[in-house]
Short mmCIF file of C-alpha atoms in Angstrom, two decimals:
data_model
loop_
_atom_site.label_atom_id
_atom_site.label_comp_id
_atom_site.label_asym_id
_atom_site.label_seq_id
_atom_site.Cartn_x
_atom_site.Cartn_y
_atom_site.Cartn_z
CA VAL A 1 108.34 -59.51 127.93
CA TYR A 2 108.40 -63.06 129.52
CA GLY A 3 108.23 -63.79 133.27
CA VAL A 4 107.87 -67.18 135.23
CA SER A 5 107.06 -67.61 138.85
CA TYR A 6 108.25 -64.30 140.75
CA GLY A 7 109.26 -63.10 137.33
CA THR A 8 105.50 -62.66 136.48
CA ARG A 9 105.57 -60.09 139.18
CA VAL A 10 108.39 -58.06 137.71
CA ALA A 11 106.91 -58.52 134.11
CA GLN A 12 103.56 -57.13 135.22
CA HIS A 13 105.19 -54.14 136.93
CA TYR A 14 107.34 -53.61 134.17
CA LEU A 15 104.37 -53.32 131.54
CA ARG A 16 102.76 -50.90 134.21
CA ARG A 17 105.89 -48.70 134.04
CA PHE A 18 106.88 -49.20 130.44
CA PRO A 19 104.01 -49.83 128.15
CA GLU A 20 105.30 -47.89 125.47
CA GLN A 21 108.41 -50.27 125.43
CA THR A 22 106.34 -53.54 125.61
CA ARG A 23 104.80 -55.10 122.52
CA ALA A 24 103.28 -58.19 124.30
CA MET A 25 103.55 -60.10 127.44
CA ILE A 26 103.86 -63.86 128.52
CA ILE A 27 103.50 -64.71 132.39
CA ASP A 28 103.96 -68.36 133.32
CA GLY A 29 102.98 -69.52 136.81
CA VAL A 30 101.52 -66.20 137.86
CA ALA A 31 101.79 -64.25 141.14
CA HIS A 32 99.02 -61.97 140.22
CA VAL A 33 99.11 -58.33 141.47
CA GLY A 34 98.15 -58.34 145.18
CA LEU A 35 99.12 -61.93 145.96
CA ASN A 36 100.82 -62.06 149.39
CA LEU A 37 103.51 -64.82 149.73
CA ALA A 38 104.43 -64.19 153.21
CA GLY A 39 101.37 -65.52 154.95
CA GLY A 40 99.76 -68.74 154.75
CA GLU A 41 99.81 -69.09 150.81
CA ILE A 42 102.77 -71.49 150.51
CA ALA A 43 101.32 -73.83 153.29
CA ARG A 44 97.84 -73.84 151.85
CA GLN A 45 98.82 -74.36 148.23
CA SER A 46 101.37 -77.13 149.17
CA GLN A 47 98.65 -78.84 151.13
CA HIS A 48 96.24 -78.47 148.29
CA SER A 49 99.01 -80.02 145.99
CA PHE A 50 99.72 -82.91 148.31
CA ASP A 51 95.76 -83.54 148.58
CA GLY A 52 95.56 -83.62 144.76
CA MET A 53 98.27 -86.20 144.40
CA ALA A 54 96.71 -88.28 147.29
CA ASP A 55 93.54 -88.31 145.57
CA ARG A 56 94.93 -89.28 142.25
CA CYS A 57 96.74 -92.10 143.85
CA SER A 58 93.77 -93.44 145.59
CA SER A 59 91.91 -93.40 142.31
CA ASP A 60 94.68 -95.13 140.44
CA GLU A 61 94.31 -98.93 140.30
CA TYR A 62 98.07 -99.46 140.58
CA CYS A 63 98.96 -96.84 143.01
CA ARG A 64 96.30 -97.62 145.33
CA ALA A 65 97.25 -101.46 145.20
CA ARG A 66 100.87 -100.81 145.88
CA PHE A 67 100.79 -97.92 148.37
CA GLY A 68 97.22 -98.03 150.05
CA ASP A 69 96.38 -95.01 152.03
CA ILE A 70 99.18 -92.63 151.14
CA ARG A 71 97.67 -89.75 153.52
CA ALA A 72 97.74 -92.26 156.62
CA LYS A 73 101.55 -93.05 155.62
CA PHE A 74 102.54 -89.57 155.30
CA LYS A 75 100.77 -88.74 158.77
CA ALA A 76 102.92 -91.55 160.39
CA VAL A 77 106.26 -90.74 158.84
CA ARG A 78 105.48 -86.94 159.96
CA GLU A 79 104.69 -87.90 163.55
CA ARG A 80 107.58 -90.29 163.90
CA LEU A 81 110.26 -87.74 162.52
CA LEU A 82 108.75 -84.89 164.65
CA ALA A 83 109.12 -87.19 167.79
CA GLN A 84 112.57 -88.69 166.80
CA PRO A 85 114.77 -87.68 163.69
CA GLU A 86 116.65 -90.51 162.27
CA LYS A 87 120.28 -90.66 161.51
CA ILE A 88 121.37 -92.64 158.38
CA SER A 89 124.16 -93.17 156.01
CA LEU A 90 123.74 -93.09 152.33
CA PRO A 91 125.71 -92.54 149.06
CA HIS A 92 125.48 -89.03 147.91
CA PRO A 93 123.24 -88.92 144.97
CA GLN A 94 125.61 -87.12 142.90
CA THR A 95 129.07 -87.92 144.04
CA GLY A 96 128.34 -91.56 145.37
CA LYS A 97 130.40 -90.86 148.69
CA ILE A 98 129.05 -92.28 151.57
CA GLN A 99 128.01 -89.78 154.33
CA THR A 100 125.79 -89.51 157.39
CA GLU A 101 122.58 -87.39 157.44
CA THR A 102 119.94 -86.57 160.12
CA VAL A 103 116.64 -87.18 158.62
CA SER A 104 113.87 -84.85 160.10
CA GLU A 105 110.32 -83.87 159.13
CA GLN A 106 111.86 -80.79 157.30
CA ASN A 107 113.37 -83.31 154.80
CA LEU A 108 109.85 -84.80 154.45
CA TYR A 109 108.24 -81.34 154.14
CA ALA A 110 111.02 -80.18 151.74
CA SER A 111 110.47 -83.15 149.36
CA VAL A 112 106.63 -82.95 149.40
CA ARG A 113 106.71 -79.23 148.59
CA MET A 114 109.07 -79.27 145.78
CA LEU A 115 108.56 -82.37 144.05
CA PRO A 116 104.98 -81.31 142.59
CA TYR A 117 106.75 -78.61 140.65
CA SER A 118 106.81 -81.24 137.94
CA THR A 119 104.79 -83.97 136.84
CA GLU A 120 107.62 -86.26 136.88
CA GLY A 121 108.29 -85.26 140.57
CA THR A 122 104.60 -85.85 141.61
CA ALA A 123 104.79 -89.41 140.09
CA LEU A 124 107.63 -90.14 142.56
CA MET A 125 105.85 -88.98 145.70
CA PRO A 126 103.84 -92.08 146.69
CA LEU A 127 106.81 -94.42 146.41
CA MET A 128 109.00 -92.02 148.50
CA ILE A 129 106.58 -91.60 151.22
CA SER A 130 105.81 -95.38 151.42
CA GLU A 131 109.48 -96.32 151.48
CA ALA A 132 109.99 -93.71 154.45
CA PHE A 133 106.81 -95.44 156.03
CA ASP A 134 108.54 -98.64 155.93
CA GLY A 135 111.83 -97.22 157.52
CA ASN A 136 113.88 -96.43 154.32
CA TYR A 137 114.57 -92.75 154.44
CA ILE A 138 117.28 -92.76 151.72
CA PRO A 139 114.85 -91.52 149.11
CA ILE A 140 113.68 -88.49 150.81
CA THR A 141 117.19 -87.59 152.10
CA ALA A 142 118.72 -88.07 148.61
CA GLN A 143 116.04 -86.00 147.27
CA THR A 144 116.62 -83.03 150.02
CA LEU A 145 120.32 -83.35 149.20
CA MET A 146 119.89 -82.76 145.45
CA MET A 147 117.32 -80.09 146.17
CA SER A 148 119.76 -78.31 148.48
CA GLU A 149 122.61 -78.33 146.23
CA SER A 150 120.45 -77.07 143.31
CA PHE A 151 119.08 -74.23 145.30
CA SER A 152 122.58 -73.33 146.57
CA ASP A 153 123.56 -73.20 142.90
CA SER A 154 120.74 -71.18 141.43
CA PHE A 155 118.81 -69.57 144.12
CA ALA A 156 119.68 -66.37 146.00
CA MET A 157 118.30 -66.51 149.28
CA GLY A 158 119.37 -62.81 150.11
CA MET A 159 117.53 -61.71 147.01
CA GLN A 160 114.51 -63.95 148.35
CA ASN A 161 114.43 -62.34 151.70
CA SER A 162 114.96 -58.65 150.19
CA VAL A 163 111.74 -59.40 148.03
CA ILE A 164 109.47 -61.15 150.63
CA CYS A 165 110.38 -58.39 153.35
CA ALA A 166 109.69 -55.59 151.30
CA GLU A 167 106.97 -56.57 149.03
CA ASP A 168 104.96 -59.17 150.89
CA TYR A 169 105.57 -59.06 154.86
CA PRO A 170 104.70 -55.42 155.54
CA PHE A 171 101.13 -56.16 154.06
CA ILE A 172 100.21 -59.48 155.71
CA GLU A 173 96.58 -59.31 156.87
CA GLU A 174 94.86 -61.67 159.27
CA SER A 175 93.17 -63.58 156.58
CA ASP A 176 96.71 -64.42 155.26
CA THR A 177 97.33 -66.47 158.43
CA GLN A 178 94.13 -68.29 158.73
CA ASN A 179 93.14 -71.88 158.16
CA LEU A 180 96.80 -73.26 158.63
CA ASP A 181 96.11 -76.08 161.11
CA ASP A 182 95.02 -78.42 158.57
CA THR A 183 98.26 -78.06 156.51
CA TYR A 184 101.33 -80.25 157.04
CA PHE A 185 103.30 -76.99 157.15
CA GLY A 186 101.24 -75.39 159.63
CA SER A 187 102.75 -71.95 160.69
CA THR A 188 106.29 -73.19 159.98
CA THR A 189 106.73 -70.75 156.87
CA ILE A 190 105.18 -67.88 158.43
CA ASP A 191 107.17 -68.31 161.57
CA GLY A 192 110.44 -68.29 159.65
CA ILE A 193 109.60 -65.28 157.54
CA ASN A 194 108.66 -63.21 160.74
CA VAL A 195 112.21 -64.08 162.08
CA VAL A 196 113.99 -63.11 158.86
CA CYS A 197 111.80 -59.97 158.09
CA THR A 198 111.96 -58.59 161.60
CA HIS A 199 115.86 -58.17 161.04
CA TRP A 200 116.26 -58.00 157.11
CA PRO A 201 116.69 -54.53 155.59
CA LYS A 202 113.70 -53.54 153.69
CA GLY A 203 113.94 -51.98 150.29
CA VAL A 204 111.67 -49.38 148.62
CA MET A 205 108.50 -50.21 146.60
CA ASP A 206 106.64 -48.09 144.24
CA ASP A 207 103.33 -46.78 145.72
CA ASP A 208 101.14 -48.44 143.09
CA PHE A 209 102.81 -51.97 143.19
CA LEU A 210 100.01 -53.66 144.75
CA LYS A 211 97.15 -51.83 142.72
CA PRO A 212 95.49 -53.72 139.91
CA PHE A 213 95.91 -51.94 136.38
CA ASP A 214 94.89 -52.72 132.86
CA SER A 215 96.64 -52.67 129.55
CA GLU A 216 95.97 -52.71 125.78
CA LYS A 217 98.82 -54.93 125.27
CA PRO A 218 98.26 -58.66 124.53
CA VAL A 219 98.94 -60.85 127.47
CA LEU A 220 99.46 -64.56 127.26
CA ILE A 221 98.97 -66.13 130.63
CA LEU A 222 100.25 -69.73 131.28
CA SER A 223 99.19 -72.01 134.22
CA GLY A 224 99.85 -75.58 135.15
CA GLU A 225 96.87 -77.40 136.23
CA THR A 226 98.87 -79.12 139.29
CA ASP A 227 101.01 -76.16 140.17
CA PRO A 228 101.74 -76.40 143.99
CA ILE A 229 102.65 -72.72 144.37
CA THR A 230 100.94 -70.49 141.81
CA PRO A 231 97.82 -72.32 140.88
CA ALA A 232 95.73 -71.71 137.77
CA SER A 233 93.14 -69.59 140.03
CA ASN A 234 96.24 -67.04 140.05
CA GLY A 235 96.23 -67.04 136.31
CA GLU A 236 92.52 -66.43 136.12
CA SER A 237 93.11 -63.31 138.62
CA ALA A 238 95.46 -62.08 136.12
CA ALA A 239 93.10 -62.88 133.22
CA ASN A 240 90.34 -60.77 135.06
CA MET A 241 92.71 -57.83 135.27
CA PHE A 242 93.79 -57.85 131.84
CA SER A 243 91.14 -57.15 129.27
CA ASN A 244 93.25 -58.13 126.36
CA SER A 245 94.60 -61.56 127.60
CA LYS A 246 94.33 -65.30 127.10
CA HIS A 247 94.64 -67.87 129.82
CA ILE A 248 95.91 -71.37 128.95
CA ILE A 249 95.91 -73.95 131.67
CA VAL A 250 98.17 -77.01 130.61
CA PRO A 251 96.56 -80.18 132.12
CA ALA A 252 98.61 -82.45 134.63
CA HIS A 253 101.63 -80.03 134.58
CA GLY A 254 103.20 -78.19 137.44
CA HIS A 255 105.16 -74.77 137.94
CA GLY A 256 106.24 -73.09 134.69
CA VAL A 257 104.83 -74.93 131.53
CA ILE A 258 106.47 -72.71 128.74
CA GLN A 259 108.57 -76.07 127.75
CA ARG A 260 105.63 -78.47 127.98
CA GLY A 261 103.85 -80.26 125.04
CA CYS A 262 102.86 -77.80 122.35
CA VAL A 263 103.20 -74.61 124.46
CA PRO A 264 106.48 -73.96 122.63
CA ALA A 265 104.79 -73.65 119.43
CA LEU A 266 101.84 -71.61 120.87
CA VAL A 267 104.45 -69.18 122.33
CA ARG A 268 106.27 -69.07 119.15
CA ASP A 269 103.21 -67.99 117.18
CA PHE A 270 102.18 -65.32 119.83
CA ILE A 271 105.72 -63.78 119.72
CA GLU A 272 105.67 -63.82 115.99
CA ASN A 273 102.13 -62.23 115.60
CA ALA A 274 101.32 -60.93 119.09
CA ASN A 275 97.77 -62.15 118.31
CA LEU A 276 95.75 -63.81 120.91
CA ASN A 277 92.90 -64.66 118.58
CA GLU A 278 95.01 -66.65 116.19
CA LEU A 279 96.21 -68.87 118.98
CA ASN A 280 94.57 -72.60 118.55
CA THR A 281 95.02 -73.91 122.15
CA GLN A 282 93.23 -77.16 121.87
CA CYS A 283 96.57 -78.95 121.44
CA VAL A 284 97.44 -78.71 125.18
CA GLU A 285 94.43 -81.11 126.01
CA ARG A 286 96.67 -83.89 124.79
CA GLU A 287 98.97 -83.56 127.87
CA ARG A 288 98.92 -86.40 130.70
CA ALA A 289 100.23 -86.76 133.91
CA MET A 290 103.19 -89.07 134.46
CA PRO A 291 102.12 -92.44 135.75
CA PHE A 292 103.12 -93.00 139.43
CA PHE A 293 106.11 -95.00 140.03
CA VAL A 294 105.32 -98.34 141.82
CA ASP A 295 108.94 -99.15 142.43
CA SER A 296 112.34 -97.89 141.49
CA THR A 297 112.14 -99.05 138.14
CA GLY A 298 109.31 -96.89 137.25
CA PRO A 299 105.40 -97.17 136.52
CA LYS A 300 103.46 -100.02 135.52
CA PRO A 301 103.76 -100.85 131.71
#
């Protein structure tokens, strides 16, 4: 059984319900049992990811020299767009057709949240923020347009609402809503979920869905070191729950790492043998982050 992102929650519950039908399990970008995604988790993890990018930029010779204080630039762009959205014309990034778009802080938030899902996306962030700081909003707007169309083609918002409103929202605790003032999202995500789940129909959920459990089945746990939504600490929580497990953290990568570096070979071996002790995971240490783009042509040579 393989699950990635929300699929890790499904995979774990499948193992709980049907252990006799499960030979082994791989979970990648883990939502561990008991994790609540309807509170402040998205805002906190997105901020943590942004801070990691900014810290890396400030310690990188070329990124620091080219962009300066990327946190200060982001703050300035955010405040500017909060005060007054901008209307711009740009060629659609896929069709090339010129169209007019209104750029608000939500465009900025969407880009900053979603780009770190991959190391290639993270590499673009300082350039995109700096361009917006200089008044060029085309990069973040084009990014938002591409993400919006990708989501509409592959992401079912009705299903998302059904999941969150049944499996997370009813179980929000006070601690889930704390420490959001220092995040760029603030309470935006919680406020939106509150509005949706107040009206959205709630499905049924097994009574033991949120309860920890163990299994004798071998469980391979994969995490990206810079994952902006399901950090490696989530994978560690799952590893602590499953006594027969191995947790691999892939350096420099984000959300969903099964296709990165030597991980496909490790997964192949695990599927063939279902033996965690035979996996030599040292090869993942060769992974490196994509260098930051210093202009539209790419990183420094």
